[in-house]
PDB file of C-alpha atoms in Angstrom:
ATOM      1  CA  MET A   1     -16.193 122.860  -7.319  1.00 94.00           C
ATOM      2  CA  ARG A   2     -13.142 120.365  -7.045  1.00 97.00           C
ATOM      3  CA  VAL A   3     -10.456 121.516  -4.355  1.00 98.00           C
ATOM      4  CA  GLU A   4      -7.109 119.960  -4.939  1.00 97.00           C
ATOM      5  CA  ARG A   5      -5.184 118.515  -2.435  1.00 98.00           C
ATOM      6  CA  PRO A   6      -2.041 116.100  -2.521  1.00 97.00           C
ATOM      7  CA  GLY A   7      -2.815 112.950  -3.458  1.00 96.00           C
ATOM      8  CA  GLY A   8      -6.091 113.690  -5.240  1.00 98.00           C
ATOM      9  CA  VAL A   9      -9.326 115.973  -5.130  1.00 98.00           C
ATOM     10  CA  VAL A  10     -12.295 117.264  -2.833  1.00 98.00           C
ATOM     11  CA  ALA A  11     -15.469 117.492  -4.301  1.00 98.00           C
ATOM     12  CA  VAL A  12     -17.397 120.586  -2.932  1.00 98.00           C
ATOM     13  CA  GLY A  13     -20.739 122.223  -3.301  1.00 98.00           C
ATOM     14  CA  THR A  14     -21.531 125.678  -2.865  1.00 98.00           C
ATOM     15  CA  GLY A  15     -24.178 127.953  -2.703  1.00 97.00           C
ATOM     16  CA  GLY A  16     -25.571 131.653  -1.487  1.00 97.00           C
ATOM     17  CA  ALA A  17     -24.171 134.597  -0.236  1.00 96.00           C
ATOM     18  CA  GLY A  18     -22.732 135.843   3.127  1.00 96.00           C
ATOM     19  CA  PRO A  19     -20.650 134.610   5.933  1.00 96.00           C
ATOM     20  CA  LEU A  20     -18.843 131.370   4.943  1.00 98.00           C
ATOM     21  CA  VAL A  21     -20.278 127.839   6.395  1.00 98.00           C
ATOM     22  CA  VAL A  22     -18.224 124.614   5.720  1.00 98.00           C
ATOM     23  CA  CYS A  23     -20.338 121.493   6.593  1.00 98.00           C
ATOM     24  CA  VAL A  24     -18.424 118.120   6.835  1.00 98.00           C
ATOM     25  CA  PRO A  25     -20.457 114.813   6.496  1.00 98.00           C
ATOM     26  CA  GLY A  26     -19.148 111.503   8.669  1.00 97.00           C
ATOM     27  CA  MET A  27     -17.908 108.772   7.443  1.00 96.00           C
ATOM     28  CA  GLY A  28     -20.045 106.286   5.331  1.00 95.00           C
ATOM     29  CA  GLU A  29     -21.953 109.224   4.118  1.00 97.00           C
ATOM     30  CA  SER A  30     -21.489 112.104   1.688  1.00 97.00           C
ATOM     31  CA  ARG A  31     -22.576 116.033   1.287  1.00 97.00           C
ATOM     32  CA  ALA A  32     -26.025 114.712   0.265  1.00 97.00           C
ATOM     33  CA  SER A  33     -26.508 114.379   4.559  1.00 98.00           C
ATOM     34  CA  PHE A  34     -26.815 118.092   4.607  1.00 98.00           C
ATOM     35  CA  ARG A  35     -29.233 117.952   1.749  1.00 98.00           C
ATOM     36  CA  HIS A  36     -32.059 119.477   3.598  1.00 97.00           C
ATOM     37  CA  LEU A  37     -30.127 121.602   5.629  1.00 97.00           C
ATOM     38  CA  VAL A  38     -27.963 123.863   2.988  1.00 97.00           C
ATOM     39  CA  PRO A  39     -31.147 125.437   1.365  1.00 97.00           C
ATOM     40  CA  SER A  40     -32.092 127.085   4.745  1.00 97.00           C
ATOM     41  CA  LEU A  41     -28.803 128.261   5.611  1.00 98.00           C
ATOM     42  CA  VAL A  42     -28.314 130.036   1.833  1.00 98.00           C
ATOM     43  CA  ASP A  43     -32.229 131.259   2.727  1.00 97.00           C
ATOM     44  CA  ALA A  44     -30.881 133.060   5.822  1.00 97.00           C
ATOM     45  CA  GLY A  45     -28.164 134.388   4.167  1.00 97.00           C
ATOM     46  CA  PHE A  46     -25.039 132.413   4.584  1.00 98.00           C
ATOM     47  CA  ARG A  47     -22.696 131.358   1.780  1.00 98.00           C
ATOM     48  CA  VAL A  48     -22.661 127.302   2.238  1.00 98.00           C
ATOM     49  CA  ALA A  49     -20.056 124.939   1.059  1.00 98.00           C
ATOM     50  CA  VAL A  50     -20.442 121.264   1.152  1.00 98.00           C
ATOM     51  CA  MET A  51     -17.684 118.600   0.901  1.00 98.00           C
ATOM     52  CA  ASP A  52     -17.103 115.214   0.462  1.00 98.00           C
ATOM     53  CA  LEU A  53     -14.665 112.975   2.718  1.00 98.00           C
ATOM     54  CA  ARG A  54     -11.525 111.465   0.776  1.00 98.00           C
ATOM     55  CA  GLY A  55     -12.934 108.788  -0.804  1.00 97.00           C
ATOM     56  CA  HIS A  56     -16.314 109.538  -0.403  1.00 97.00           C
ATOM     57  CA  GLY A  57     -19.496 111.122  -2.379  1.00 96.00           C
ATOM     58  CA  ASP A  58     -17.305 112.407  -5.489  1.00 97.00           C
ATOM     59  CA  SER A  59     -14.118 112.776  -3.989  1.00 98.00           C
ATOM     60  CA  SER A  60     -10.752 110.492  -5.015  1.00 97.00           C
ATOM     61  CA  VAL A  61     -10.186 107.592  -3.755  1.00 97.00           C
ATOM     62  CA  SER A  62      -5.801 108.100  -4.557  1.00 96.00           C
ATOM     63  CA  PHE A  63      -5.028 109.420  -0.851  1.00 98.00           C
ATOM     64  CA  ASP A  64      -2.258 108.146   0.752  1.00 97.00           C
ATOM     65  CA  ALA A  65      -4.106 109.133   4.334  1.00 97.00           C
ATOM     66  CA  TYR A  66      -7.773 109.258   5.178  1.00 97.00           C
ATOM     67  CA  ASP A  67      -7.700 110.342   9.032  1.00 97.00           C
ATOM     68  CA  ASP A  68      -9.081 113.025  11.266  1.00 98.00           C
ATOM     69  CA  PRO A  69      -5.991 115.131  10.658  1.00 98.00           C
ATOM     70  CA  ALA A  70      -5.822 114.504   6.715  1.00 98.00           C
ATOM     71  CA  ALA A  71      -9.908 116.089   6.650  1.00 98.00           C
ATOM     72  CA  ALA A  72      -8.660 118.719   8.829  1.00 98.00           C
ATOM     73  CA  GLY A  73      -6.506 119.779   6.145  1.00 98.00           C
ATOM     74  CA  ASP A  74      -9.079 118.937   3.235  1.00 98.00           C
ATOM     75  CA  VAL A  75     -11.055 121.875   5.584  1.00 98.00           C
ATOM     76  CA  LEU A  76      -8.615 124.491   5.524  1.00 98.00           C
ATOM     77  CA  ALA A  77      -8.027 124.299   1.979  1.00 98.00           C
ATOM     78  CA  VAL A  78     -11.858 124.436   1.029  1.00 98.00           C
ATOM     79  CA  ILE A  79     -12.465 127.616   3.208  1.00 98.00           C
ATOM     80  CA  ASP A  80      -8.963 128.897   1.483  1.00 98.00           C
ATOM     81  CA  ALA A  81     -10.208 127.753  -1.951  1.00 97.00           C
ATOM     82  CA  LEU A  82     -13.676 129.689  -1.261  1.00 97.00           C
ATOM     83  CA  GLY A  83     -11.391 133.109  -0.064  1.00 93.00           C
ATOM     84  CA  GLY A  84     -10.367 132.319   3.083  1.00 87.00           C
ATOM     85  CA  GLY A  85     -11.385 134.475   6.456  1.00 83.00           C
ATOM     86  CA  SER A  86     -13.117 133.134   9.154  1.00 93.00           C
ATOM     87  CA  ALA A  87     -15.784 130.660   8.354  1.00 97.00           C
ATOM     88  CA  THR A  88     -18.294 128.356  10.606  1.00 98.00           C
ATOM     89  CA  VAL A  89     -17.478 124.872  10.400  1.00 98.00           C
ATOM     90  CA  VAL A  90     -20.454 122.469  10.775  1.00 98.00           C
ATOM     91  CA  GLY A  91     -19.133 119.081  10.930  1.00 98.00           C
ATOM     92  CA  ASN A  92     -21.024 115.613  11.962  1.00 98.00           C
ATOM     93  CA  SER A  93     -19.799 112.655  13.300  1.00 97.00           C
ATOM     94  CA  MET A  94     -15.637 112.379  12.082  1.00 97.00           C
ATOM     95  CA  GLY A  95     -16.766 115.907  10.584  1.00 98.00           C
ATOM     96  CA  ALA A  96     -16.718 116.765  13.600  1.00 98.00           C
ATOM     97  CA  ALA A  97     -13.193 116.052  14.486  1.00 98.00           C
ATOM     98  CA  ALA A  98     -11.868 117.562  11.410  1.00 98.00           C
ATOM     99  CA  GLY A  99     -13.637 120.678  12.743  1.00 98.00           C
ATOM    100  CA  VAL A 100     -12.071 120.844  15.942  1.00 98.00           C
ATOM    101  CA  LEU A 101      -8.451 120.036  14.332  1.00 98.00           C
ATOM    102  CA  ALA A 102      -8.900 122.755  11.551  1.00 98.00           C
ATOM    103  CA  ALA A 103      -9.903 125.205  14.643  1.00 98.00           C
ATOM    104  CA  ALA A 104      -7.040 124.283  16.379  1.00 98.00           C
ATOM    105  CA  GLU A 105      -4.176 124.858  13.575  1.00 98.00           C
ATOM    106  CA  ARG A 106      -5.868 127.509  11.960  1.00 97.00           C
ATOM    107  CA  PRO A 107      -7.760 129.718  14.182  1.00 97.00           C
ATOM    108  CA  ASP A 108      -7.891 132.588  11.808  1.00 96.00           C
ATOM    109  CA  ALA A 109     -10.029 130.643   9.393  1.00 98.00           C
ATOM    110  CA  VAL A 110     -12.220 128.754  11.759  1.00 98.00           C
ATOM    111  CA  GLU A 111     -14.420 131.388  13.918  1.00 97.00           C
ATOM    112  CA  ARG A 112     -16.847 129.005  14.861  1.00 98.00           C
ATOM    113  CA  LEU A 113     -17.755 124.984  15.158  1.00 98.00           C
ATOM    114  CA  VAL A 114     -21.073 123.375  14.944  1.00 98.00           C
ATOM    115  CA  LEU A 115     -20.329 119.481  15.879  1.00 98.00           C
ATOM    116  CA  ILE A 116     -23.850 117.009  15.144  1.00 98.00           C
ATOM    117  CA  GLY A 117     -22.745 113.695  17.201  1.00 98.00           C
ATOM    118  CA  PRO A 118     -19.251 114.592  17.205  1.00 98.00           C
ATOM    119  CA  PHE A 119     -16.691 111.868  17.855  1.00 97.00           C
ATOM    120  CA  VAL A 120     -13.732 113.728  18.866  1.00 98.00           C
ATOM    121  CA  ARG A 121     -12.178 111.388  21.339  1.00 96.00           C
ATOM    122  CA  ASP A 122     -11.758 107.492  20.898  1.00 94.00           C
ATOM    123  CA  HIS A 123     -15.070 105.183  22.716  1.00 86.00           C
ATOM    124  CA  GLY A 124     -14.368 101.555  24.048  1.00 68.00           C
ATOM    125  CA  SER A 125     -11.148  99.602  24.224  1.00 63.00           C
ATOM    126  CA  ALA A 126      -8.633  98.833  21.782  1.00 67.00           C
ATOM    127  CA  THR A 127     -10.072  95.627  21.424  1.00 67.00           C
ATOM    128  CA  THR A 128     -13.584  97.097  20.637  1.00 65.00           C
ATOM    129  CA  ARG A 129     -12.336  98.894  17.999  1.00 63.00           C
ATOM    130  CA  LEU A 130     -10.299  96.232  16.089  1.00 67.00           C
ATOM    131  CA  PHE A 131     -13.473  93.774  16.456  1.00 67.00           C
ATOM    132  CA  MET A 132     -15.533  96.928  14.753  1.00 69.00           C
ATOM    133  CA  ARG A 133     -12.464  97.298  12.021  1.00 70.00           C
ATOM    134  CA  MET A 134     -12.653  93.446  11.653  1.00 75.00           C
ATOM    135  CA  LEU A 135     -16.220  93.731  10.669  1.00 75.00           C
ATOM    136  CA  LEU A 136     -16.065  96.217   8.278  1.00 75.00           C
ATOM    137  CA  ALA A 137     -13.353  93.747   6.229  1.00 73.00           C
ATOM    138  CA  ARG A 138     -14.309  92.020   2.970  1.00 67.00           C
ATOM    139  CA  PRO A 139     -16.102  90.077   2.190  1.00 74.00           C
ATOM    140  CA  TRP A 140     -18.701  90.560   5.279  1.00 78.00           C
ATOM    141  CA  GLY A 141     -17.514  94.262   5.947  1.00 86.00           C
ATOM    142  CA  PRO A 142     -19.911  95.663   2.915  1.00 87.00           C
ATOM    143  CA  ARG A 143     -22.900  93.561   4.141  1.00 89.00           C
ATOM    144  CA  VAL A 144     -22.524  94.619   8.027  1.00 90.00           C
ATOM    145  CA  TRP A 145     -22.427  98.291   7.096  1.00 92.00           C
ATOM    146  CA  ARG A 146     -25.488  97.596   4.886  1.00 92.00           C
ATOM    147  CA  SER A 147     -27.435  96.541   8.386  1.00 93.00           C
ATOM    148  CA  TYR A 148     -26.027  99.235  10.694  1.00 92.00           C
ATOM    149  CA  PHE A 149     -26.122 102.320   8.951  1.00 94.00           C
ATOM    150  CA  PRO A 150     -29.605 102.392   8.531  1.00 96.00           C
ATOM    151  CA  SER A 151     -30.090 102.001  12.391  1.00 95.00           C
ATOM    152  CA  LEU A 152     -28.071 105.232  13.119  1.00 96.00           C
ATOM    153  CA  PHE A 153     -30.771 106.908  12.119  1.00 97.00           C
ATOM    154  CA  GLY A 154     -33.068 108.121  14.770  1.00 95.00           C
ATOM    155  CA  GLN A 155     -37.438 108.394  15.038  1.00 88.00           C
ATOM    156  CA  SER A 156     -37.963 111.159  12.528  1.00 95.00           C
ATOM    157  CA  THR A 157     -36.955 110.956   8.746  1.00 96.00           C
ATOM    158  CA  PRO A 158     -37.956 112.922   5.801  1.00 96.00           C
ATOM    159  CA  ALA A 159     -40.097 111.344   3.067  1.00 96.00           C
ATOM    160  CA  ASP A 160     -36.726 110.925   1.095  1.00 97.00           C
ATOM    161  CA  HIS A 161     -34.613 108.881   3.956  1.00 97.00           C
ATOM    162  CA  GLU A 162     -34.797 105.392   1.830  1.00 97.00           C
ATOM    163  CA  GLU A 163     -34.021 106.848  -1.212  1.00 97.00           C
ATOM    164  CA  HIS A 164     -30.800 108.557   0.379  1.00 97.00           C
ATOM    165  CA  VAL A 165     -29.965 105.430   2.219  1.00 97.00           C
ATOM    166  CA  ASP A 166     -29.953 103.893  -0.583  1.00 97.00           C
ATOM    167  CA  ARG A 167     -27.819 106.194  -2.657  1.00 96.00           C
ATOM    168  CA  ALA A 168     -25.210 106.607   0.236  1.00 96.00           C
ATOM    169  CA  LEU A 169     -24.862 103.016   0.313  1.00 96.00           C
ATOM    170  CA  ALA A 170     -24.482 102.561  -3.461  1.00 96.00           C
ATOM    171  CA  LEU A 171     -21.829 105.821  -3.225  1.00 95.00           C
ATOM    172  CA  LEU A 172     -19.379 102.917  -1.288  1.00 94.00           C
ATOM    173  CA  ARG A 173     -19.757  99.873  -3.712  1.00 93.00           C
ATOM    174  CA  ARG A 174     -17.998 102.250  -6.366  1.00 95.00           C
ATOM    175  CA  PRO A 175     -14.418 100.934  -7.369  1.00 94.00           C
ATOM    176  CA  GLY A 176     -11.912 101.801  -4.623  1.00 95.00           C
ATOM    177  CA  ARG A 177     -14.726 103.233  -2.252  1.00 95.00           C
ATOM    178  CA  TRP A 178     -14.664 100.456   0.059  1.00 94.00           C
ATOM    179  CA  THR A 179     -10.961 100.232   0.712  1.00 93.00           C
ATOM    180  CA  ALA A 180     -10.643 104.022   1.281  1.00 95.00           C
ATOM    181  CA  PHE A 181     -13.858 103.816   3.983  1.00 94.00           C
ATOM    182  CA  GLN A 182     -11.999 101.159   5.153  1.00 92.00           C
ATOM    183  CA  ALA A 183      -9.068 102.971   5.698  1.00 93.00           C
ATOM    184  CA  THR A 184     -11.348 106.203   6.999  1.00 95.00           C
ATOM    185  CA  ALA A 185     -12.980 103.506   9.578  1.00 91.00           C
ATOM    186  CA  ARG A 186      -9.224 102.895  11.293  1.00 90.00           C
ATOM    187  CA  THR A 187      -8.854 106.341  12.344  1.00 92.00           C
ATOM    188  CA  SER A 188      -8.158 107.254  15.463  1.00 94.00           C
ATOM    189  CA  HIS A 189     -10.028 110.640  16.996  1.00 96.00           C
ATOM    190  CA  ALA A 190      -6.845 110.907  19.448  1.00 96.00           C
ATOM    191  CA  PRO A 191      -5.478 113.515  17.727  1.00 98.00           C
ATOM    192  CA  ALA A 192      -8.896 115.574  17.917  1.00 98.00           C
ATOM    193  CA  GLU A 193      -8.938 115.223  21.930  1.00 98.00           C
ATOM    194  CA  ALA A 194      -5.705 116.362  22.400  1.00 98.00           C
ATOM    195  CA  ALA A 195      -6.659 119.493  20.411  1.00 98.00           C
ATOM    196  CA  LEU A 196      -9.399 120.329  22.159  1.00 98.00           C
ATOM    197  CA  PRO A 197      -7.459 122.783  24.803  1.00 98.00           C
ATOM    198  CA  ARG A 198      -6.219 124.591  21.592  1.00 98.00           C
ATOM    199  CA  VAL A 199      -9.583 125.406  20.473  1.00 98.00           C
ATOM    200  CA  ASN A 200     -10.884 129.182  20.716  1.00 97.00           C
ATOM    201  CA  ALA A 201     -13.537 128.770  18.429  1.00 98.00           C
ATOM    202  CA  ALA A 202     -17.049 129.790  19.413  1.00 98.00           C
ATOM    203  CA  THR A 203     -18.725 125.724  19.911  1.00 98.00           C
ATOM    204  CA  LEU A 204     -22.063 124.212  19.702  1.00 98.00           C
ATOM    205  CA  VAL A 205     -22.865 120.752  20.225  1.00 98.00           C
ATOM    206  CA  VAL A 206     -25.451 119.132  18.857  1.00 98.00           C
ATOM    207  CA  MET A 207     -26.955 116.067  19.692  1.00 98.00           C
ATOM    208  CA  GLY A 208     -29.283 113.689  19.207  1.00 98.00           C
ATOM    209  CA  ASP A 209     -30.882 111.844  21.898  1.00 97.00           C
ATOM    210  CA  LYS A 210     -31.415 108.736  20.236  1.00 97.00           C
ATOM    211  CA  ASP A 211     -27.920 108.704  18.790  1.00 97.00           C
ATOM    212  CA  ARG A 212     -26.800 105.051  19.292  1.00 94.00           C
ATOM    213  CA  ASP A 213     -23.067 105.593  18.629  1.00 92.00           C
ATOM    214  CA  PHE A 214     -22.876 106.517  21.983  1.00 95.00           C
ATOM    215  CA  PRO A 215     -23.687 104.810  25.085  1.00 93.00           C
ATOM    216  CA  ASP A 216     -25.112 107.961  26.498  1.00 96.00           C
ATOM    217  CA  PRO A 217     -25.606 110.690  24.020  1.00 97.00           C
ATOM    218  CA  VAL A 218     -26.748 113.602  26.709  1.00 97.00           C
ATOM    219  CA  THR A 219     -23.477 112.857  28.636  1.00 97.00           C
ATOM    220  CA  GLU A 220     -21.478 112.811  25.974  1.00 98.00           C
ATOM    221  CA  ALA A 221     -22.890 116.146  24.550  1.00 98.00           C
ATOM    222  CA  ALA A 222     -22.147 117.748  27.833  1.00 98.00           C
ATOM    223  CA  TRP A 223     -18.483 116.064  28.079  1.00 98.00           C
ATOM    224  CA  VAL A 224     -17.731 117.940  24.432  1.00 98.00           C
ATOM    225  CA  ALA A 225     -19.449 121.354  25.264  1.00 98.00           C
ATOM    226  CA  GLY A 226     -17.492 121.236  28.830  1.00 98.00           C
ATOM    227  CA  ALA A 227     -14.305 120.425  26.780  1.00 98.00           C
ATOM    228  CA  LEU A 228     -14.704 123.351  24.314  1.00 98.00           C
ATOM    229  CA  ARG A 229     -16.395 125.666  27.021  1.00 97.00           C
ATOM    230  CA  GLY A 230     -19.191 125.809  24.301  1.00 98.00           C
ATOM    231  CA  GLU A 231     -23.312 125.307  24.341  1.00 97.00           C
ATOM    232  CA  ARG A 232     -25.092 122.140  23.694  1.00 97.00           C
ATOM    233  CA  ARG A 233     -28.787 121.432  22.083  1.00 98.00           C
ATOM    234  CA  MET A 234     -30.552 117.959  22.117  1.00 98.00           C
ATOM    235  CA  ILE A 235     -32.775 116.842  19.506  1.00 97.00           C
ATOM    236  CA  PRO A 236     -35.236 114.537  21.157  1.00 97.00           C
ATOM    237  CA  GLY A 237     -35.721 111.506  18.600  1.00 97.00           C
ATOM    238  CA  ALA A 238     -32.945 112.307  16.762  1.00 98.00           C
ATOM    239  CA  GLY A 239     -30.098 109.647  15.817  1.00 98.00           C
ATOM    240  CA  HIS A 240     -26.594 110.165  14.594  1.00 98.00           C
ATOM    241  CA  TYR A 241     -27.431 112.291  11.864  1.00 98.00           C
ATOM    242  CA  PRO A 242     -30.039 115.112  13.132  1.00 98.00           C
ATOM    243  CA  MET A 243     -29.234 117.759  10.118  1.00 98.00           C
ATOM    244  CA  ALA A 244     -30.791 114.661   7.899  1.00 97.00           C
ATOM    245  CA  GLU A 245     -33.529 113.249  10.058  1.00 98.00           C
ATOM    246  CA  GLN A 246     -35.204 116.211  11.543  1.00 97.00           C
ATOM    247  CA  PRO A 247     -33.449 119.763   9.598  1.00 97.00           C
ATOM    248  CA  ALA A 248     -36.194 121.829  10.783  1.00 97.00           C
ATOM    249  CA  GLU A 249     -35.156 121.215  14.481  1.00 97.00           C
ATOM    250  CA  THR A 250     -31.434 121.188  13.870  1.00 98.00           C
ATOM    251  CA  LEU A 251     -31.543 124.884  11.863  1.00 98.00           C
ATOM    252  CA  ALA A 252     -33.579 126.133  14.819  1.00 97.00           C
ATOM    253  CA  ALA A 253     -31.222 124.685  17.298  1.00 97.00           C
ATOM    254  CA  ILE A 254     -28.344 126.190  15.313  1.00 97.00           C
ATOM    255  CA  LEU A 255     -29.396 129.412  13.641  1.00 97.00           C
ATOM    256  CA  PRO A 256     -29.352 131.778  16.689  1.00 96.00           C
ATOM    257  CA  PHE A 257     -25.546 130.370  17.110  1.00 97.00           C
ATOM    258  CA  LEU A 258     -24.669 130.877  13.286  1.00 96.00           C
ATOM    259  CA  GLU A 259     -26.105 134.351  13.461  1.00 92.00           C
ATOM    260  CA  GLY A 260     -24.326 135.117  16.867  1.00 86.00           C
ATOM    261  CA  SER A 261     -27.412 136.039  18.441  1.00 59.00           C
ATOM    262  CA  ASP A 262     -27.645 132.449  20.736  1.00 47.00           C
ATOM    263  CA  ASP A 263     -28.268 134.235  24.550  1.00 43.00           C
ATOM    264  CA  GLN A 264     -30.634 130.710  25.265  1.00 41.00           C
ATOM    265  CA  GLU A 265     -29.338 128.571  28.709  1.00 37.00           C
ATOM    266  CA  VAL A 266     -27.570 126.160  27.869  1.00 40.00           C
ATOM    267  CA  SER A 267     -29.833 122.583  26.796  1.00 42.00           C
ATOM    268  CA  HIS A 268     -29.787 120.097  29.593  1.00 36.00           C
ATOM    269  CA  GLY A 269     -31.973 117.485  28.253  1.00 38.00           C
TER     270      GLY A 269
END
């Protein structure tokens, strides 16, 4: 499925029937990062849509903007294309920021948020962020990402993990992809942070306790959950992509929440 947007198209895979769940990957990833989680959600009775970010996977590289607000607009367009109504957005990394902005803008469209390894605020100084963007510039940028990306995964991975990493890196080598990736890397998550007080969607934060993108994943999960008056679940041994690393454990963390039956105490681990 291809959702038309100003400047290009967003690629979306769909399956199942029932309440709508829209999965949004992070920067540098594709919808394949949810490959192990989607079948279980479909089996649990959900209609699942998995989208590619702009310039990633099978989405276009012809857009003018690749930031969080643009991604949030794409999320809402996907929901509308699938009939509208109240959806759950499962966002990983930058995809979590897109979910937050979508929920703040259209509370009628986003009923629940599952934020996995969420970047919903900027981290580090402006100098540090500028340095990281310089590292991702050509000609050395692709080599830096090839080294860094595999390190974001945790201690336990599925049998197809190496194949997935190789494919994710190969997708970025196609024409126009690295330029779009660099534009995505320049986004600021300040709009998402500013939108947090306006979000009324029920929220679950899921974080791997080995997520090296954050100095202290436990503290970050607690901060995001607190800002959104939500809950949090830590996945022991997981890195930045728990749904791709430990899909069974991630499903166990989020399914009661999606079904509206999560009455467990908030995890502080």
